[in-house]
GROMACS .gro file of C-alpha atoms in nm:
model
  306
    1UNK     CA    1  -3.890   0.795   6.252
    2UNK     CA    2  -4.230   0.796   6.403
    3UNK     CA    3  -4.327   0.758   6.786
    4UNK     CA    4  -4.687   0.646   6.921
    5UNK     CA    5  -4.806   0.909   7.138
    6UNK     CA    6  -4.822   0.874   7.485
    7UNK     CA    7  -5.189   0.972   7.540
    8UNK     CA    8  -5.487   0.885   7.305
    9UNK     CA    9  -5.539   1.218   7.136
   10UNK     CA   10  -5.898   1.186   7.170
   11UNK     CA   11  -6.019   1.000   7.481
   12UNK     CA   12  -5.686   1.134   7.686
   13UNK     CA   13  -5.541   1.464   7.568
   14UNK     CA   14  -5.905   1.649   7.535
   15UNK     CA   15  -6.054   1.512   7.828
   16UNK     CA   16  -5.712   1.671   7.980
   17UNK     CA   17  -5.833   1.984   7.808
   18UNK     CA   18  -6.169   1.996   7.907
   19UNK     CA   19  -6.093   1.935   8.263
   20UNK     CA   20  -5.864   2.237   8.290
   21UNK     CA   21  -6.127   2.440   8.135
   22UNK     CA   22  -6.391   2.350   8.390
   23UNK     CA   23  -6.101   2.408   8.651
   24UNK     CA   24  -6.079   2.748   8.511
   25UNK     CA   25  -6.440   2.828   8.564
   26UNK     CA   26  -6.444   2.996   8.239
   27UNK     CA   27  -6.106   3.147   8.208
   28UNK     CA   28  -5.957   2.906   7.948
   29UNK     CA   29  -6.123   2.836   7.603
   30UNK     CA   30  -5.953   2.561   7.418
   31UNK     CA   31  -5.890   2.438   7.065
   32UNK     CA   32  -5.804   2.120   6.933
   33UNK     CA   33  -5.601   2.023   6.656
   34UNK     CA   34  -5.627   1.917   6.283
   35UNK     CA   35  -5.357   1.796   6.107
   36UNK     CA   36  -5.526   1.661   5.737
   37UNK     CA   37  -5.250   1.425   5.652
   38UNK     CA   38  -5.386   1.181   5.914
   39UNK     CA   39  -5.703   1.185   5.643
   40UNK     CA   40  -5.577   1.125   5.323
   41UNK     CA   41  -5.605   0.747   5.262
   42UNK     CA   42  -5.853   0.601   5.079
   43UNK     CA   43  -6.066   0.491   5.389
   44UNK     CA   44  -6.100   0.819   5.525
   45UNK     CA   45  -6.437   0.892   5.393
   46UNK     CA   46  -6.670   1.216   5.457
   47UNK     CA   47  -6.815   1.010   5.755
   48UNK     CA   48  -6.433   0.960   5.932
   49UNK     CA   49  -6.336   1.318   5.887
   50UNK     CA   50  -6.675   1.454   6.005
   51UNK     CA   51  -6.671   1.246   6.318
   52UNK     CA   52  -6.313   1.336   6.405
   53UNK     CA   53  -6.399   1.707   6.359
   54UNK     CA   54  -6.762   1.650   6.607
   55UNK     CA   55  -6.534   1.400   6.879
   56UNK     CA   56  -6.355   1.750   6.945
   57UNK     CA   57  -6.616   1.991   6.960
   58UNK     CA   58  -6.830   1.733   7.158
   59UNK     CA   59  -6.519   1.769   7.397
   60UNK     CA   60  -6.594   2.148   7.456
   61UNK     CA   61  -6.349   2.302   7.184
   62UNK     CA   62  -6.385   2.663   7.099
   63UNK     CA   63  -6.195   2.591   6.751
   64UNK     CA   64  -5.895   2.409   6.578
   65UNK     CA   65  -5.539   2.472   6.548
   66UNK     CA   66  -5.385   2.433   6.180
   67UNK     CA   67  -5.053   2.448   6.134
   68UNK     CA   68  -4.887   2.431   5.804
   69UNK     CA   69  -4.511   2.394   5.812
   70UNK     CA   70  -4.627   2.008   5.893
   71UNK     CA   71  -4.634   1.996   5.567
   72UNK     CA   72  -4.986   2.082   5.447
   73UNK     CA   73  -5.128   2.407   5.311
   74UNK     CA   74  -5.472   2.567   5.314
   75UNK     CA   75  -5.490   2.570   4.923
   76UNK     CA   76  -5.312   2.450   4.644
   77UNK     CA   77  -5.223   2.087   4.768
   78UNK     CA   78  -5.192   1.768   4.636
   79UNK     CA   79  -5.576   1.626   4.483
   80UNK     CA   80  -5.596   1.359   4.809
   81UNK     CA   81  -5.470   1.633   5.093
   82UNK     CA   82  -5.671   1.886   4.967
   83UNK     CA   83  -6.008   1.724   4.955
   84UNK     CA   84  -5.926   1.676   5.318
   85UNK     CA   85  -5.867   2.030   5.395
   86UNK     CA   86  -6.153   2.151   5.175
   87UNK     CA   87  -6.388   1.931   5.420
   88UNK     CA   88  -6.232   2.075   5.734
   89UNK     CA   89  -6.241   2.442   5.620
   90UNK     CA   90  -6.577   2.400   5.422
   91UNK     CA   91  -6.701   2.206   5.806
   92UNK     CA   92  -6.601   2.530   6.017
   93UNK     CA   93  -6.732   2.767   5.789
   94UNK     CA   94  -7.030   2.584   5.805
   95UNK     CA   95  -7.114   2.586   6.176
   96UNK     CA   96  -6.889   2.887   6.237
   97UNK     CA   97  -6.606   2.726   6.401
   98UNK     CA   98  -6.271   2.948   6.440
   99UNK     CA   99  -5.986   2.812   6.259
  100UNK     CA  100  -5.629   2.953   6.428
  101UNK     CA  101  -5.331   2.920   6.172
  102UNK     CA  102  -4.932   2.940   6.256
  103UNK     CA  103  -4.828   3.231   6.047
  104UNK     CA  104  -4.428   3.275   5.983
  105UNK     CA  105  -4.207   3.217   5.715
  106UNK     CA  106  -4.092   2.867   5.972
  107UNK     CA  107  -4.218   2.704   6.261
  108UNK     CA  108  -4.188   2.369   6.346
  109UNK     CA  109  -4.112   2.240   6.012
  110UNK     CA  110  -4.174   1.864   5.879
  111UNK     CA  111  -3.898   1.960   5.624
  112UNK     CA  112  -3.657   2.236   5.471
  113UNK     CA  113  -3.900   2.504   5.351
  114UNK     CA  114  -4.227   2.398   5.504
  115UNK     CA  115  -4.274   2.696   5.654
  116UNK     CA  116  -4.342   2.856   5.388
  117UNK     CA  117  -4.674   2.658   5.347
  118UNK     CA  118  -4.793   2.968   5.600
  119UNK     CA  119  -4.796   3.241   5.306
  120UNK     CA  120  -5.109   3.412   5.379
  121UNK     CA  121  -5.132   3.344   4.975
  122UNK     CA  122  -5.263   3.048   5.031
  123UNK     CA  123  -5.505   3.122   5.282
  124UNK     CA  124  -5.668   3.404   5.014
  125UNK     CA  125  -5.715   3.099   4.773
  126UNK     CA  126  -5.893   2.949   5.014
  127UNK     CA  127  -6.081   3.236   5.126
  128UNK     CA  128  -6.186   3.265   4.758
  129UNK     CA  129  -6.296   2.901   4.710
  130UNK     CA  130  -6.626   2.962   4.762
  131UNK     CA  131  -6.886   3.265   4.830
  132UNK     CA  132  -6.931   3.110   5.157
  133UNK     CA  133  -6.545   3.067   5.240
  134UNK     CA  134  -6.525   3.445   5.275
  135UNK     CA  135  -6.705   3.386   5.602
  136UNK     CA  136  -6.459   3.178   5.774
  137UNK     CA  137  -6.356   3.283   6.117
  138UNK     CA  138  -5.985   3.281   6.085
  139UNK     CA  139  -5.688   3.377   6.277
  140UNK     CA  140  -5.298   3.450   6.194
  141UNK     CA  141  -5.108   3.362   6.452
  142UNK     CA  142  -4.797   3.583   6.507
  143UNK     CA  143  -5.023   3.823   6.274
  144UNK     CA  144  -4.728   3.725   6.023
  145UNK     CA  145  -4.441   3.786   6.157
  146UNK     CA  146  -4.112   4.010   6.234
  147UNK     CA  147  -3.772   4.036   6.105
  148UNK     CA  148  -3.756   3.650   5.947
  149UNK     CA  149  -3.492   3.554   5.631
  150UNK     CA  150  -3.631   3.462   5.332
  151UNK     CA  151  -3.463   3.365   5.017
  152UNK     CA  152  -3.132   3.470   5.129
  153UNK     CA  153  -3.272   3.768   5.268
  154UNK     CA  154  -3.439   4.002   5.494
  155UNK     CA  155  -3.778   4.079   5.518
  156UNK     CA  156  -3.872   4.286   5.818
  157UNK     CA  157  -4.244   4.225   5.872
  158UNK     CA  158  -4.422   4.390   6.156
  159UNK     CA  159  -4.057   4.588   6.216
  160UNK     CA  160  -4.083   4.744   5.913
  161UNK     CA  161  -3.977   5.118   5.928
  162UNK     CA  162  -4.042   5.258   5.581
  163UNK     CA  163  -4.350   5.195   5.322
  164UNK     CA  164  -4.085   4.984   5.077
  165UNK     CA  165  -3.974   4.774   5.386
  166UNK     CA  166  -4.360   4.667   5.438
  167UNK     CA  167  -4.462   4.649   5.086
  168UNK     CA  168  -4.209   4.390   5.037
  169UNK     CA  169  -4.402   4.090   4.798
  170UNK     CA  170  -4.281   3.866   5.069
  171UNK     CA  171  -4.401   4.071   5.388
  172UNK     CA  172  -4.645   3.810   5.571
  173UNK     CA  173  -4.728   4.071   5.805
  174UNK     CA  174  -4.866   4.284   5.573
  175UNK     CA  175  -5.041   4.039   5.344
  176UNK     CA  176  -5.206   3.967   5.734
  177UNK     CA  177  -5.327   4.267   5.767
  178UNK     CA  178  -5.470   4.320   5.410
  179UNK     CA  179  -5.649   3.979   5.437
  180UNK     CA  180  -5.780   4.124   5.767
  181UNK     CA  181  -5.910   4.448   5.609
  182UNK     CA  182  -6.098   4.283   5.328
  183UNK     CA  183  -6.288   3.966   5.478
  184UNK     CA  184  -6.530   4.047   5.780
  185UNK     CA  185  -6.400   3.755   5.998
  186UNK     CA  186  -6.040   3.761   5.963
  187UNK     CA  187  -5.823   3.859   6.280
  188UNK     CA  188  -5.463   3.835   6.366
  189UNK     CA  189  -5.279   3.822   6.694
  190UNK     CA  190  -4.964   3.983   6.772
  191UNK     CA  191  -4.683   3.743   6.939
  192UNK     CA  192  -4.380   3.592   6.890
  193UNK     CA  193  -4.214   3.950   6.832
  194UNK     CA  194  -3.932   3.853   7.064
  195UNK     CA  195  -3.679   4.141   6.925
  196UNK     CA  196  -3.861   4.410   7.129
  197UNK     CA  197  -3.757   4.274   7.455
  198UNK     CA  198  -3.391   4.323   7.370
  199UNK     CA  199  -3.396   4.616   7.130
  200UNK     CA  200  -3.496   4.962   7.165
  201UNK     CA  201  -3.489   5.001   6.770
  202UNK     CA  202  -3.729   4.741   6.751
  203UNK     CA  203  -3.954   4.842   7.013
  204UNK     CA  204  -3.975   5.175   6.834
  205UNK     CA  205  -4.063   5.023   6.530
  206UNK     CA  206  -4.319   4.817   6.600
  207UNK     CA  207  -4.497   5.078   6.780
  208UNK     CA  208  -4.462   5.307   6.451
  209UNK     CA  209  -4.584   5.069   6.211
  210UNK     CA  210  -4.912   4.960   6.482
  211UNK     CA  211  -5.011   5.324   6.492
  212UNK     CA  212  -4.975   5.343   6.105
  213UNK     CA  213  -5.190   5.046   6.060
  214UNK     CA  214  -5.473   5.106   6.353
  215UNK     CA  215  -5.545   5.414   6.261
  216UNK     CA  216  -5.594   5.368   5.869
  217UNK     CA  217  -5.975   5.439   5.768
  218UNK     CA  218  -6.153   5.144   5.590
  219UNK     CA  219  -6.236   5.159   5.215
  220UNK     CA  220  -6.448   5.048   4.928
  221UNK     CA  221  -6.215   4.766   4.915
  222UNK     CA  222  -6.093   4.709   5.252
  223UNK     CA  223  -6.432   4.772   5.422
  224UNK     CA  224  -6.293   4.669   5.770
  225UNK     CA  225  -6.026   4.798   6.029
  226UNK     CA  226  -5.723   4.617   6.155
  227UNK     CA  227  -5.803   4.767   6.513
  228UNK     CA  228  -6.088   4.557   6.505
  229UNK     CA  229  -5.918   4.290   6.410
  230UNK     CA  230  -5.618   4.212   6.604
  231UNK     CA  231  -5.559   4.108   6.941
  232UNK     CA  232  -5.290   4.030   7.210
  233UNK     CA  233  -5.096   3.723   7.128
  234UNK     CA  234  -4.864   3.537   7.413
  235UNK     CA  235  -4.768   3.214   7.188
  236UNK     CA  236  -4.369   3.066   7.217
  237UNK     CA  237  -4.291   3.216   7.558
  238UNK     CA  238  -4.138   2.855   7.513
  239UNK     CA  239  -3.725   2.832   7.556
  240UNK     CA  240  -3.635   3.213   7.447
  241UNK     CA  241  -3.952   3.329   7.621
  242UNK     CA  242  -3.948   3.154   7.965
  243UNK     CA  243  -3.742   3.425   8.115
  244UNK     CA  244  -3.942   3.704   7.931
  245UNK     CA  245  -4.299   3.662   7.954
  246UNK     CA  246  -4.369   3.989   8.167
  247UNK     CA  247  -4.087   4.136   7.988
  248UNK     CA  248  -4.204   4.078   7.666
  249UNK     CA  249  -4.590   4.222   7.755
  250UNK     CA  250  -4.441   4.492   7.956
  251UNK     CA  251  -4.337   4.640   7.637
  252UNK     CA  252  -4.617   4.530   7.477
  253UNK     CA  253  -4.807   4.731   7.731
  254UNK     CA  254  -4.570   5.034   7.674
  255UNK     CA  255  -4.715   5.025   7.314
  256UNK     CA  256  -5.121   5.072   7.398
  257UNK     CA  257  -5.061   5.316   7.686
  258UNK     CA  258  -4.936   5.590   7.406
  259UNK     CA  259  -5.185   5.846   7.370
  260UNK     CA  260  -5.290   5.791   7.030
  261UNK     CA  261  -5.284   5.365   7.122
  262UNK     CA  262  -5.498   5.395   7.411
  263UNK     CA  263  -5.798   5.381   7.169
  264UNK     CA  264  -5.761   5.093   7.088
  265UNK     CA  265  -5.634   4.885   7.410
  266UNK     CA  266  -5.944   4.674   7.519
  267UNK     CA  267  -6.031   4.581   7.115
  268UNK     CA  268  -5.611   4.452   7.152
  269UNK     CA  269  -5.680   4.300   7.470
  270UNK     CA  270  -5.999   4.115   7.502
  271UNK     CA  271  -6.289   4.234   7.255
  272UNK     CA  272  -6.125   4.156   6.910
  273UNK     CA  273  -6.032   3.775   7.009
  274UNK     CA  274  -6.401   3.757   7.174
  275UNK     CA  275  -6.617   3.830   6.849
  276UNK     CA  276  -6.300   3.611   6.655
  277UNK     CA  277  -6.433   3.321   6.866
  278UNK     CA  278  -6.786   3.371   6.830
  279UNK     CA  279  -6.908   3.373   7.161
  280UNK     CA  280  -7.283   3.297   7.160
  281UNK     CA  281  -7.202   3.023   6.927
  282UNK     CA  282  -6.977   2.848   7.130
  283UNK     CA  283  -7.152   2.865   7.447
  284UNK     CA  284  -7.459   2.705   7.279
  285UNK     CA  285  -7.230   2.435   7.155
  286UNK     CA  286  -7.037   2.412   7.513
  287UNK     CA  287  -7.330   2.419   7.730
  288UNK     CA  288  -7.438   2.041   7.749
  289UNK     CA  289  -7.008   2.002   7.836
  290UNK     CA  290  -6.889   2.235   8.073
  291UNK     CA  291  -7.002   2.316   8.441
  292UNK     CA  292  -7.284   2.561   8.511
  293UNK     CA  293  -6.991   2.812   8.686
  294UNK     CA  294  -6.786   2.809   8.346
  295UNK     CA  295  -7.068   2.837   8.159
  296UNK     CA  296  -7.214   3.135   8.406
  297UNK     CA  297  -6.889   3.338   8.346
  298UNK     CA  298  -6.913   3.282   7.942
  299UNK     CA  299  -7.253   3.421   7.938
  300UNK     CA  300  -7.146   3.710   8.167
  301UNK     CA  301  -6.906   3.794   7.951
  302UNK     CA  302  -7.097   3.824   7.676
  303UNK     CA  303  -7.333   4.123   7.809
  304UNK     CA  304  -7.024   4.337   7.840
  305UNK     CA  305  -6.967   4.282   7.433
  306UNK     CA  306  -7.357   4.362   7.336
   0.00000   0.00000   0.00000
């Protein structure tokens, strides 16, 4: 069953955005959404898709939201869905838009299984479409994952305790993090771990396997570091999060104030998702939208990252 929304997507929900943003004076950077099976009839030409992609960033949006388990992957789909998502992805490489993409085995799912359109797999095929796709700003969300069933079973993810447990073939966290390592502008943010609010065991986990993976040294092949890579993530403090929110970053917290952590706390915090975003970019694309204050407090921003 399908239900017409009740605000215009366009003309309603992102002038909504933007005028939060300007509220915030800087403080909020929104992204809009695309969702490429609203594309893939016949009459959606180049022309439609690009001016669906400019109406949003000509509303002020720092990036796009892409979310899989709708039922659409990065790579690998169907010849009409995937000229559609070639467009978008080939579009933000282009003019160096940030693309942010759910990343668990589930999510909302448009069907049994869907979730599993958000196997970082896909997103290395796409990656590796093009010499110029290995520029794309991209983001995991949920940087893959915790403990999540897959196939009838377990696979730990980011609570991973020994080196089998996170080499699993179907570990999303650490196919995240390798991703991460090997392309220049590839992040990952951490949320959505909602077993450490509850569980010592998995509190003490996590914070094992971050250290592990923060402090490895790049290499010829991985030429990049997670720590500069992934960054605070508050997503789904929804219906099990409501209650939890400062629970749930108090431990978070707990994590990065460890002595061998606190290296790496304002990259976590702020820095990372900063250069993820492209900064200077955006403010030259958000300067004719926003108010001079919001724009004031981008820019000052900025001179603490140079």
């Amino acid at each position: 069953m399908t239900t017409t929304p009740k605000y215009d997507f366009y003309d309603q929900q992102l002038e909504r955005m933007t005028a939060l943003e300007n509220f915030s004076e800087g403080i909020v950077l929104g992204f809009s959404a695309f969702d490429p099976l609203r594309f893939v009839s016949q009459s959606s030409s180049d022309r439609v898709l690009r001016d669906a992609i400019e109406r949003s960033l000509e509303h002020g949006k720092a990036g796009f939201k892409f979310y899989p388990p709708m039922g659409y992957k990065p790579a690998d789909n169907e010849a009409n869905v995937e000229r559609v998502v070639d467009y978008f992805l080939d579009f933000c490489v282009e003019y160096s838009i940030p693309v942010f993409t759910h990343c668990t085995p589930e999510g909302f799912q448009a069907y049994k299984g869907s979730g599993l359109n958000s196997d970082p797999d896909y997103w290395e095929q796409a990656l590796k479409k093009n010499k110029q796709r290995e520029t794309m700003r991209l983001c995991f969300g949920h940087a893959g994952g915790g403990k999540r069933k897959m196939n009838g079973r377990w696979v730990k993810g980011w609570l991973s305790d020994t080196e089998d447990e996170w080499n699993d073939q179907n570990n999303y966290a650490r196919k995240v993090v390798e991703l991460c390592r090997r392309y220049e502008h590839v992040y990952c943010d951490l949320s959505y771990l909602h077993e450490i609010v509850e569980s010592k065991k998995a509190q003490e986990s996590l914070a094992k396997r971050l250290e592990i993976e923060l402090t490895r040294e790049a290499t010829a092949d991985k030429p990049f570091k997670l720590a500069d890579k992934i960054m605070y993530g508050s997503d789904w403090h929804m219906v099990s999060m409501v209650n939890d929110i400062e629970r749930y970053f108090g431990q978070i917290k707990a994590i990065f104030e460890m002595q061998k952590m606190q290296l790496f706390a304002d990259r976590f915090y702020f820095k990372n998702a900063l250069k993820y975003v492209d900064l200077e970019a955006y403010i030259a694309r958000a300067e004719n939208v926003f108010s001079q204050d919001y724009i004031a407090r981008l820019k000052e921003i900025r001179t603490h990252l140079m």
